PDB file of C-alpha atoms in Angstrom:
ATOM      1  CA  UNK A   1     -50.121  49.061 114.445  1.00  0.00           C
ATOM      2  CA  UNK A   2     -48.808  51.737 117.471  1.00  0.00           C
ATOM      3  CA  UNK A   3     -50.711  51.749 120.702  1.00  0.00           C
ATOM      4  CA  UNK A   4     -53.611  53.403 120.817  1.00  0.00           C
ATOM      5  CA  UNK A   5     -54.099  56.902 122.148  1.00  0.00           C
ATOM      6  CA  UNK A   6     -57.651  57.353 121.585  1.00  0.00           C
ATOM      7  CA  UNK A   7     -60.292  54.529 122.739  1.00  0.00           C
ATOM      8  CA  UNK A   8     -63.931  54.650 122.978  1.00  0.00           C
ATOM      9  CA  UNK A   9     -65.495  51.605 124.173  1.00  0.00           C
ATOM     10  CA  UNK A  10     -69.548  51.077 123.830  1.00  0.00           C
ATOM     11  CA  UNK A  11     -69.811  54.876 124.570  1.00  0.00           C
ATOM     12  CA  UNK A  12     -73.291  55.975 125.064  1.00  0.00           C
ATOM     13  CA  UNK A  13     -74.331  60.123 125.078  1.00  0.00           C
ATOM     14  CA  UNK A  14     -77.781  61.462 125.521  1.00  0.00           C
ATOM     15  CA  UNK A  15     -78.933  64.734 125.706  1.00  0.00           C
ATOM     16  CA  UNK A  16     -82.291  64.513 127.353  1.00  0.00           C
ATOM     17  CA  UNK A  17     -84.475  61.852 125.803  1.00  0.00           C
ATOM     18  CA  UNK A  18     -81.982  62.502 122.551  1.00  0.00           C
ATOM     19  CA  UNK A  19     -79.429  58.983 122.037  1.00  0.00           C
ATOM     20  CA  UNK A  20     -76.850  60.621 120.448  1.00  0.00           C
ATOM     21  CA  UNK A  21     -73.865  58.212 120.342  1.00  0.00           C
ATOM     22  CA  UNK A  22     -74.886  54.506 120.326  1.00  0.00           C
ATOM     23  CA  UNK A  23     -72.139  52.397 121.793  1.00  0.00           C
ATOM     24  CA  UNK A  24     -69.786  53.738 119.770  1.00  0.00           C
ATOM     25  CA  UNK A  25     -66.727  51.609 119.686  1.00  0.00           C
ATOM     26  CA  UNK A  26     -64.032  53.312 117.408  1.00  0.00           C
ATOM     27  CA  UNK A  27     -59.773  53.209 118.344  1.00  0.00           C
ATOM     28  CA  UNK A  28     -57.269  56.414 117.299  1.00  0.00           C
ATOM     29  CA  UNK A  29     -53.550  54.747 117.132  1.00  0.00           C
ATOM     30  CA  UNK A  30     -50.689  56.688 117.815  1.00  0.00           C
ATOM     31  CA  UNK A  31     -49.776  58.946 114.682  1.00  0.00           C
ATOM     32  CA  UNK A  32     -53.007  57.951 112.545  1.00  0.00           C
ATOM     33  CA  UNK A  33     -54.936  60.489 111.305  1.00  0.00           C
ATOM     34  CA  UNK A  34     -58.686  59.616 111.814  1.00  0.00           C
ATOM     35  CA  UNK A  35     -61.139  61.495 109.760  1.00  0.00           C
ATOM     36  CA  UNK A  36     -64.864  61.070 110.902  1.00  0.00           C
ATOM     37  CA  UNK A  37     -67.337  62.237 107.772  1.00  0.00           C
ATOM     38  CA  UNK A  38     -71.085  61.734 107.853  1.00  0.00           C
ATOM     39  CA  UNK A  39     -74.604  63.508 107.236  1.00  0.00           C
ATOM     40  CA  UNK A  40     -75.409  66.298 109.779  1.00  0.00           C
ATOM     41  CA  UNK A  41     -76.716  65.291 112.919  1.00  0.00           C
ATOM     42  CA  UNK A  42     -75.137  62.225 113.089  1.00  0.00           C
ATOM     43  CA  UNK A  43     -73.247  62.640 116.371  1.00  0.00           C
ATOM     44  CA  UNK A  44     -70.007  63.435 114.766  1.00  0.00           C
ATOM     45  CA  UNK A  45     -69.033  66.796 116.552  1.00  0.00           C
ATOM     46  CA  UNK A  46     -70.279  65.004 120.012  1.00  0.00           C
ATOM     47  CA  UNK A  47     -67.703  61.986 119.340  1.00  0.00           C
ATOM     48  CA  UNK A  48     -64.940  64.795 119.414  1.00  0.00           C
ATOM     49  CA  UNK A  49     -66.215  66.750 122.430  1.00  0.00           C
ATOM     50  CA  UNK A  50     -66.910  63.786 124.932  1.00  0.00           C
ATOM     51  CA  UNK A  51     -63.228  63.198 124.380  1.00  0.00           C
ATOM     52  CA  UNK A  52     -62.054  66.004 126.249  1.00  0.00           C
ATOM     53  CA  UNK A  53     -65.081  65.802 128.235  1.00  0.00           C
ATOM     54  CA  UNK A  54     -66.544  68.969 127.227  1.00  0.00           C
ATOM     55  CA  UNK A  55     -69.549  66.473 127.051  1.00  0.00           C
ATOM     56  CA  UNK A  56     -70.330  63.208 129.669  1.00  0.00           C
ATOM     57  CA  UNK A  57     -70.841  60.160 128.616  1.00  0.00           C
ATOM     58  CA  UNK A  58     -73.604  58.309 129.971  1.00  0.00           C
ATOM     59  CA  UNK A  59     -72.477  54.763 129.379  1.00  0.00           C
ATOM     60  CA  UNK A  60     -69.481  52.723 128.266  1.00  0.00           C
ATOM     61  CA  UNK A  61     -65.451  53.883 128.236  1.00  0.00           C
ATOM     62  CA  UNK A  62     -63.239  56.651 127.034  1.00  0.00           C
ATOM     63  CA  UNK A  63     -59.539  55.707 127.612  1.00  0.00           C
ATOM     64  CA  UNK A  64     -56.672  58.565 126.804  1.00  0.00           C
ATOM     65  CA  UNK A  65     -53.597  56.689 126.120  1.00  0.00           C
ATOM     66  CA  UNK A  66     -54.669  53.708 128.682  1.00  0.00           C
ATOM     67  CA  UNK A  67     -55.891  56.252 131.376  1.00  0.00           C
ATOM     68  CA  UNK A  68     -60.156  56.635 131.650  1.00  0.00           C
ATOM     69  CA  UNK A  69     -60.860  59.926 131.397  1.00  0.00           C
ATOM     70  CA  UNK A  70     -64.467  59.509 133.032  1.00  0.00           C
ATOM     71  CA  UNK A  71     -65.525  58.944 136.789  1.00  0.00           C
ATOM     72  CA  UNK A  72     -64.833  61.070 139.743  1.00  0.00           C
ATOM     73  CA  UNK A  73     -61.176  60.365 139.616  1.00  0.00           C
ATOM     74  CA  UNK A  74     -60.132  61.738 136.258  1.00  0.00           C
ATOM     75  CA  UNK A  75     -58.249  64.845 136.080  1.00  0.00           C
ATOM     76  CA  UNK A  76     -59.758  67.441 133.394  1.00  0.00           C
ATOM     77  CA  UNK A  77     -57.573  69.336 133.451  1.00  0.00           C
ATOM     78  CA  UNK A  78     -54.724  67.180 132.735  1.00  0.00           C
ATOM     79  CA  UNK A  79     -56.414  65.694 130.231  1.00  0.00           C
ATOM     80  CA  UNK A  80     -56.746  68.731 128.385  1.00  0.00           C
ATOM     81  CA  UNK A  81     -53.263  68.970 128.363  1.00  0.00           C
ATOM     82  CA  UNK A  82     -53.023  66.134 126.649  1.00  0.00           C
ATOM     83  CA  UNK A  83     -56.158  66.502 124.301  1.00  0.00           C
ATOM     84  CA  UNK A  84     -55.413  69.814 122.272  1.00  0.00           C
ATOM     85  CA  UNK A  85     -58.907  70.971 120.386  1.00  0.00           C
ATOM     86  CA  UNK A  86     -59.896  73.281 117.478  1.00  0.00           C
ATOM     87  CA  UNK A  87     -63.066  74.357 117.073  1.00  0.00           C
ATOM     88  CA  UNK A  88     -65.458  75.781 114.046  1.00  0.00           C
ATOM     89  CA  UNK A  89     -65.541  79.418 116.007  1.00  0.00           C
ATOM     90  CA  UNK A  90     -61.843  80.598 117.269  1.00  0.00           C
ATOM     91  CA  UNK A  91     -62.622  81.342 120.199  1.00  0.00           C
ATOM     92  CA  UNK A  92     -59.901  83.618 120.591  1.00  0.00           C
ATOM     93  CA  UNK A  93     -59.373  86.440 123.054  1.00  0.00           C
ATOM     94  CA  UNK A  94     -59.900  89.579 121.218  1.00  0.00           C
ATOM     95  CA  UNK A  95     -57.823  91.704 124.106  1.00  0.00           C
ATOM     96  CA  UNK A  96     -54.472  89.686 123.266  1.00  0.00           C
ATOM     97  CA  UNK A  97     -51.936  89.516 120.503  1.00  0.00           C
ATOM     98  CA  UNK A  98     -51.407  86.374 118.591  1.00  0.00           C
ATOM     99  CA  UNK A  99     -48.811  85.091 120.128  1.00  0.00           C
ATOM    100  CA  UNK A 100     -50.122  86.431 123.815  1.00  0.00           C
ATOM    101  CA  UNK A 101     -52.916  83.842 122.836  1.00  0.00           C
ATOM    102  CA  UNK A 102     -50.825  80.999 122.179  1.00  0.00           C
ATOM    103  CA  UNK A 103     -48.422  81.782 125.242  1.00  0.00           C
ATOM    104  CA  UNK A 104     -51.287  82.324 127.905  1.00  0.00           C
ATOM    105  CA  UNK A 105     -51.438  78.698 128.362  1.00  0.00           C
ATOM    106  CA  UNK A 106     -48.504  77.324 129.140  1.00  0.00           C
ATOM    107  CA  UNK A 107     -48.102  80.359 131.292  1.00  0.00           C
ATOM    108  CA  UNK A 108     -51.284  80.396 133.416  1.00  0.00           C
ATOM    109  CA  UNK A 109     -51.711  76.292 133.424  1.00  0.00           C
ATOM    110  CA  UNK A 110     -48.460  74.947 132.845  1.00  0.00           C
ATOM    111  CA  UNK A 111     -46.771  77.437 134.909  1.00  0.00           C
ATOM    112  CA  UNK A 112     -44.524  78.735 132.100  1.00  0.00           C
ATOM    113  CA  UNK A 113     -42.558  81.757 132.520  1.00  0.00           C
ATOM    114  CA  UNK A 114     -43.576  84.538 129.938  1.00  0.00           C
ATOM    115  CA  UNK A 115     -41.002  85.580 128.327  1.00  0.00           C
ATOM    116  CA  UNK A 116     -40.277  81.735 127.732  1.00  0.00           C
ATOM    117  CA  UNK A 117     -43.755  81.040 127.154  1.00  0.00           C
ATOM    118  CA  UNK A 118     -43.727  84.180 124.653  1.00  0.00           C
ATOM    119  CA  UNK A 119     -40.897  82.368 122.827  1.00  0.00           C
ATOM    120  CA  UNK A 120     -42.691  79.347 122.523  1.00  0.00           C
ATOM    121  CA  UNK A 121     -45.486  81.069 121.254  1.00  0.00           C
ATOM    122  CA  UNK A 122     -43.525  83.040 117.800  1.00  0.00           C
ATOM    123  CA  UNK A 123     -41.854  79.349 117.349  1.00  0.00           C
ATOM    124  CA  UNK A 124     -45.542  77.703 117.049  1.00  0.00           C
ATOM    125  CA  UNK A 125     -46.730  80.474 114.980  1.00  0.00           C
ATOM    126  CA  UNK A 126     -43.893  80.716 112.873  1.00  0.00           C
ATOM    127  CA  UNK A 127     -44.826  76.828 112.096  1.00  0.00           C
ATOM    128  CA  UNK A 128     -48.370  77.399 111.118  1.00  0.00           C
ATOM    129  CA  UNK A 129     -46.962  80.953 108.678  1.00  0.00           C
ATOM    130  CA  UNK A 130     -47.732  83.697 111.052  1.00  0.00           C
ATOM    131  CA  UNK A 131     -44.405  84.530 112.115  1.00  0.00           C
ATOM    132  CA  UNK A 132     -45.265  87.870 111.348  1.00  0.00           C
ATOM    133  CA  UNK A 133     -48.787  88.383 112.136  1.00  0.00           C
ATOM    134  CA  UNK A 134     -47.389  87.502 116.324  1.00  0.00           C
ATOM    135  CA  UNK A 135     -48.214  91.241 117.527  1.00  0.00           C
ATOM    136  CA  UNK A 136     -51.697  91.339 115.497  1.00  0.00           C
ATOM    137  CA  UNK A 137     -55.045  91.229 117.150  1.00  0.00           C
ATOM    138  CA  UNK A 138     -57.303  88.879 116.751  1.00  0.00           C
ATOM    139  CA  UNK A 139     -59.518  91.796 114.973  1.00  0.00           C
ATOM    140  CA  UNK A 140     -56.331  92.317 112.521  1.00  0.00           C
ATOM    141  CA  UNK A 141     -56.499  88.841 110.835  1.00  0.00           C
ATOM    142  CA  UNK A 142     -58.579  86.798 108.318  1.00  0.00           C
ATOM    143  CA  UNK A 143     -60.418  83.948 109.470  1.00  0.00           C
ATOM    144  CA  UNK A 144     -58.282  81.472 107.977  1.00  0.00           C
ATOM    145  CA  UNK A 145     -55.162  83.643 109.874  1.00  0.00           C
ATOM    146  CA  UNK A 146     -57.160  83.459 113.209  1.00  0.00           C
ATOM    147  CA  UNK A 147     -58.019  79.906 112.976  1.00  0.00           C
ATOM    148  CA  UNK A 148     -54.327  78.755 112.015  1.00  0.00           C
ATOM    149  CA  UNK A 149     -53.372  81.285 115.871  1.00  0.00           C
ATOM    150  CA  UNK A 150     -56.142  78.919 117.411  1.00  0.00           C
ATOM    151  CA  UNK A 151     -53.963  75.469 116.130  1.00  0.00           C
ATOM    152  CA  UNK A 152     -50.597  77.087 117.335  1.00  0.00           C
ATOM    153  CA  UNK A 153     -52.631  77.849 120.824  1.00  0.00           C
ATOM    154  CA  UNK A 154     -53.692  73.927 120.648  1.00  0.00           C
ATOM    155  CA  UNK A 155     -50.387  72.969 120.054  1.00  0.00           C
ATOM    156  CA  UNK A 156     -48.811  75.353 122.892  1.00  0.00           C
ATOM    157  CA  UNK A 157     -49.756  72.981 125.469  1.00  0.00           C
ATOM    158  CA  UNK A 158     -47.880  69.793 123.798  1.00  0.00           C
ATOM    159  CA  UNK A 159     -50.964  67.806 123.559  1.00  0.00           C
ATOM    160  CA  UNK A 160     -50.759  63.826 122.349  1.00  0.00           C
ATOM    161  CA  UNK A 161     -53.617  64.068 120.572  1.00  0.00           C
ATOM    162  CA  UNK A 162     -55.257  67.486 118.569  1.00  0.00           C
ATOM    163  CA  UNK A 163     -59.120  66.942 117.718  1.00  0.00           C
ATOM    164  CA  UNK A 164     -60.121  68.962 114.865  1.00  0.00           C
ATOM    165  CA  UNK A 165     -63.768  69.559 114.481  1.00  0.00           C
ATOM    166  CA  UNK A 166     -65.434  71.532 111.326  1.00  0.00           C
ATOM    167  CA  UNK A 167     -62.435  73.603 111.946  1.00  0.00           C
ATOM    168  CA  UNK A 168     -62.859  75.087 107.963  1.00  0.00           C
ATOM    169  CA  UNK A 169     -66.793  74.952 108.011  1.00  0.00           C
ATOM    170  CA  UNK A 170     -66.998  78.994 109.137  1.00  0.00           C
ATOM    171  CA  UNK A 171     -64.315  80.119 106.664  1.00  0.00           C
ATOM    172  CA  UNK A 172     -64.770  81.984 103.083  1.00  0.00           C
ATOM    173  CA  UNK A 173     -63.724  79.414 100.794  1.00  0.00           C
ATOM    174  CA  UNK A 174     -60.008  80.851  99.541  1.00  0.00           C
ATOM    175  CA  UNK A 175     -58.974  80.554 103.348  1.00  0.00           C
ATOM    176  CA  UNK A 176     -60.053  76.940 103.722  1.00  0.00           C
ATOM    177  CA  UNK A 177     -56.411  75.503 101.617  1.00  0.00           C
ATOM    178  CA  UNK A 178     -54.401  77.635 104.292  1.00  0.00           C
ATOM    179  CA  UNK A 179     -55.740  75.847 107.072  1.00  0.00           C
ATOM    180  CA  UNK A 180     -55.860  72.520 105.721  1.00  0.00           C
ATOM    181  CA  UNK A 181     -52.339  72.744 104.052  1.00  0.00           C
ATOM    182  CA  UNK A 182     -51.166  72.978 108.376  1.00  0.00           C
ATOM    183  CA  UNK A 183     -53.168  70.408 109.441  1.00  0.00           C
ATOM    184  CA  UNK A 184     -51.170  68.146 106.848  1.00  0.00           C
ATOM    185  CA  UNK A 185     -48.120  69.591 108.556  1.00  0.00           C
ATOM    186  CA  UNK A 186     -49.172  68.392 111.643  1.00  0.00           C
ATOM    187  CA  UNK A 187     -50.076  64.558 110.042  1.00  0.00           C
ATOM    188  CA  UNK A 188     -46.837  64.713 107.989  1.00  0.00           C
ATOM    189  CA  UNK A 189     -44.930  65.463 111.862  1.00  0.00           C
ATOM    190  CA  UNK A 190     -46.508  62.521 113.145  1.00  0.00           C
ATOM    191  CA  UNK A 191     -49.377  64.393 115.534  1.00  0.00           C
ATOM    192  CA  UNK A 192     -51.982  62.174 116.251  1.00  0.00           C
ATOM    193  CA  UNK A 193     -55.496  63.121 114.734  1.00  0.00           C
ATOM    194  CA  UNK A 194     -59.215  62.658 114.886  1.00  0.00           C
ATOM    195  CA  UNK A 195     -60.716  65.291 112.577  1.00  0.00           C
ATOM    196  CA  UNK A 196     -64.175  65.993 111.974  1.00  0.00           C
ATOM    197  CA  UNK A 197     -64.464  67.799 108.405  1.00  0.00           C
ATOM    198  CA  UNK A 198     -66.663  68.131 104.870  1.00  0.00           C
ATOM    199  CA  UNK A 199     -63.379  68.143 102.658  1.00  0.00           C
ATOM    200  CA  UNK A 200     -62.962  65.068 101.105  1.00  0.00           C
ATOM    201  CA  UNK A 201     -60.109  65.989  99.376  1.00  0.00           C
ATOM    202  CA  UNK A 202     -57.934  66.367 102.839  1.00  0.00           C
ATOM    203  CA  UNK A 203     -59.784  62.903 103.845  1.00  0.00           C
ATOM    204  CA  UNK A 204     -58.891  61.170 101.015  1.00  0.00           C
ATOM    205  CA  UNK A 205     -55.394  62.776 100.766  1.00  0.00           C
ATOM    206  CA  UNK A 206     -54.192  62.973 104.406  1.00  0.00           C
ATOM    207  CA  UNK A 207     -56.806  60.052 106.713  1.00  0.00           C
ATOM    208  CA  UNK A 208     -55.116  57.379 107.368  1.00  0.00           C
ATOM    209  CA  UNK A 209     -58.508  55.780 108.036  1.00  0.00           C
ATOM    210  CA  UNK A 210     -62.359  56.832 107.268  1.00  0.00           C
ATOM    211  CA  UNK A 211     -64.885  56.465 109.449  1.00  0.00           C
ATOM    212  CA  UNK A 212     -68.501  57.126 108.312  1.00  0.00           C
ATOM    213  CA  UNK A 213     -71.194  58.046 111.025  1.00  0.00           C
ATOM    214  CA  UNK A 214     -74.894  57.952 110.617  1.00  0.00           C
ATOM    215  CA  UNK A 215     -77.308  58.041 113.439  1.00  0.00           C
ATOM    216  CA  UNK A 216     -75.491  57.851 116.352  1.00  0.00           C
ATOM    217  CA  UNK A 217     -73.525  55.211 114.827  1.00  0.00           C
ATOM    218  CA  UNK A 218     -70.212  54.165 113.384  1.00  0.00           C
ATOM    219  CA  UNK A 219     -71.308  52.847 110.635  1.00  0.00           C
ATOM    220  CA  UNK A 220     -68.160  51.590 108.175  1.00  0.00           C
ATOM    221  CA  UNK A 221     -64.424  52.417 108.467  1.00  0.00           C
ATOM    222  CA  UNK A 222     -62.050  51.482 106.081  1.00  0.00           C
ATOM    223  CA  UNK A 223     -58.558  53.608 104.471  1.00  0.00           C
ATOM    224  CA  UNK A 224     -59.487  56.154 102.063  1.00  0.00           C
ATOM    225  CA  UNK A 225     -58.875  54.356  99.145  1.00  0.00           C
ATOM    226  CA  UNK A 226     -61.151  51.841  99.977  1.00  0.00           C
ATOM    227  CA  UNK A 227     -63.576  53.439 101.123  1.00  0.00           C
ATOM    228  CA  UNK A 228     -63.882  56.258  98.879  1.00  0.00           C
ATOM    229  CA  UNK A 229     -63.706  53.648  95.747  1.00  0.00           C
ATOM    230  CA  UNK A 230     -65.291  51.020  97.166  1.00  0.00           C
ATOM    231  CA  UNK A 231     -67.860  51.615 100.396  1.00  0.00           C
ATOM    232  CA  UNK A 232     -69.032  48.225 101.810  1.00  0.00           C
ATOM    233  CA  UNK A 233     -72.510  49.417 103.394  1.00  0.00           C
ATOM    234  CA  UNK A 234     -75.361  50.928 101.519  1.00  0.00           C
ATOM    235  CA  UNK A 235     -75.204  54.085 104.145  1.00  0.00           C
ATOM    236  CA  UNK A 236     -71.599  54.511 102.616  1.00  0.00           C
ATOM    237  CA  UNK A 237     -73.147  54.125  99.348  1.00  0.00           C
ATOM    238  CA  UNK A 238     -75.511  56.387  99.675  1.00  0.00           C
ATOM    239  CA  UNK A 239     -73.267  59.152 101.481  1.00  0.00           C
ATOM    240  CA  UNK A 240     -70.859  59.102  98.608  1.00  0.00           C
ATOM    241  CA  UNK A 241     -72.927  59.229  95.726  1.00  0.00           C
ATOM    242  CA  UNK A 242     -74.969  62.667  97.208  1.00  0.00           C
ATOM    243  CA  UNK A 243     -70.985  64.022  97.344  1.00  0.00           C
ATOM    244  CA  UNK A 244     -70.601  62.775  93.866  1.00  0.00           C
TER     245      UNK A 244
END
């Protein structure tokens, strides 16, 4: 197995008197697609967001390839250079094109120059299928359209490491395949992945590993075959046979 990009190490999260992640020990390796599934609630979307410290951690060790990315001495926003992250909403910004969304990055952070950066930008959409959509507003596309413009922003910074969470969850049900189909794209090039998502067919078809959370916990991980066929804990058990 690669080095690994992604460590947590005994992580602990609260929010107020809430434990939300229970020293959660759980390892990303570099090109392995990690797809976290588990009931609502179960800390899944928190994993994702302490890990380009969107939330603190209140105890253990979050490592970006090697590097802690807690304490005093950690640079955000280097890290979220390196940590490139989708999210259930687009977050887009309604006032800019699609590709004037994907090149303000690298333009305002990285210090791009635009018309460069603007380049960039119709090459990355132009890999996720909206080659021609780049001069559209935000307003102009479908939600599946809008969310694919988010991934190309994601990908505009050259991160090591894209975390995907619910990014299909908000989207009428035709639009989730387009969406998906990049994400396999991105797994096929070798992008490293820790995806938080209800579709079990991309789980089972594109994970390289399952990991099942319930309360706070990771609770069983295994490769989709094995644990789709064969779950070893009765919280697996259970989880599967409610999708069933």
């Amino acid at each position: 197995m690669s080095r690994a990009l992604v460590e947590y190490e005994r992580v602990d999260k609260y929010f107020g008197e809430t434990h939300v992640l229970k020293e959660v020990d759980l390892s990303v390796a570099n090109r392995e697609v990690v797809v976290v599934v588990g009931p609502s609630g179960s800390g899944k979307s928190t994993l994702l967001r302490c890990a380009n410290r969107l939330e603190e951690i209140q105890g253990g060790e979050i490592r970006i390839d090697g590097e802690p990315i807690s304490g005093p001495d950690a640079n955000v926003n280097e890290l979220r250079q390196q940590v490139g992250m989708v999210f259930q909403s687009f977050n887009l910004f309604p006032h800019m094109t699609a590709a004037g969304n994907v090149a303000v990055g690298p333009h305002k952070v990285k210090g791009v120059p635009e018309t460069e950066a603007r380049r960039q930008a119709r090459d990355l959409l132009d890999r996720v299928g909206l080659d021609a959509q780049a001069d559209s507003y935000p307003d102009e596309l479908s939600g599946g359209q809008q969310q694919r413009v988010a991934i190309a922003r994601a990908l505009a910074m050259d991160p090591q490491v894209m975390l995907f969470d619910e990014v299909t969850s908000a989207l009428d049900p035709e639009l989730v395949g387009e969406v998906l189909d990049v994400m396999g794209d991105l797994a096929t090039e070798g992008m490293t992945m820790l995806v938080v998502t209800h579709e079990m067919g991309f789980a089972r078809e594109v994970g390289d590993r399952i990991v099942l959370m319930s309360d706070g916990r990771v609770v069983e991980q295994a490769p989709p075959e094995a644990f789709f066929e064969s779950p070893q804990t009765e919280r697996g058990k259970r989880f599967l046979s409610r999708l069933l």
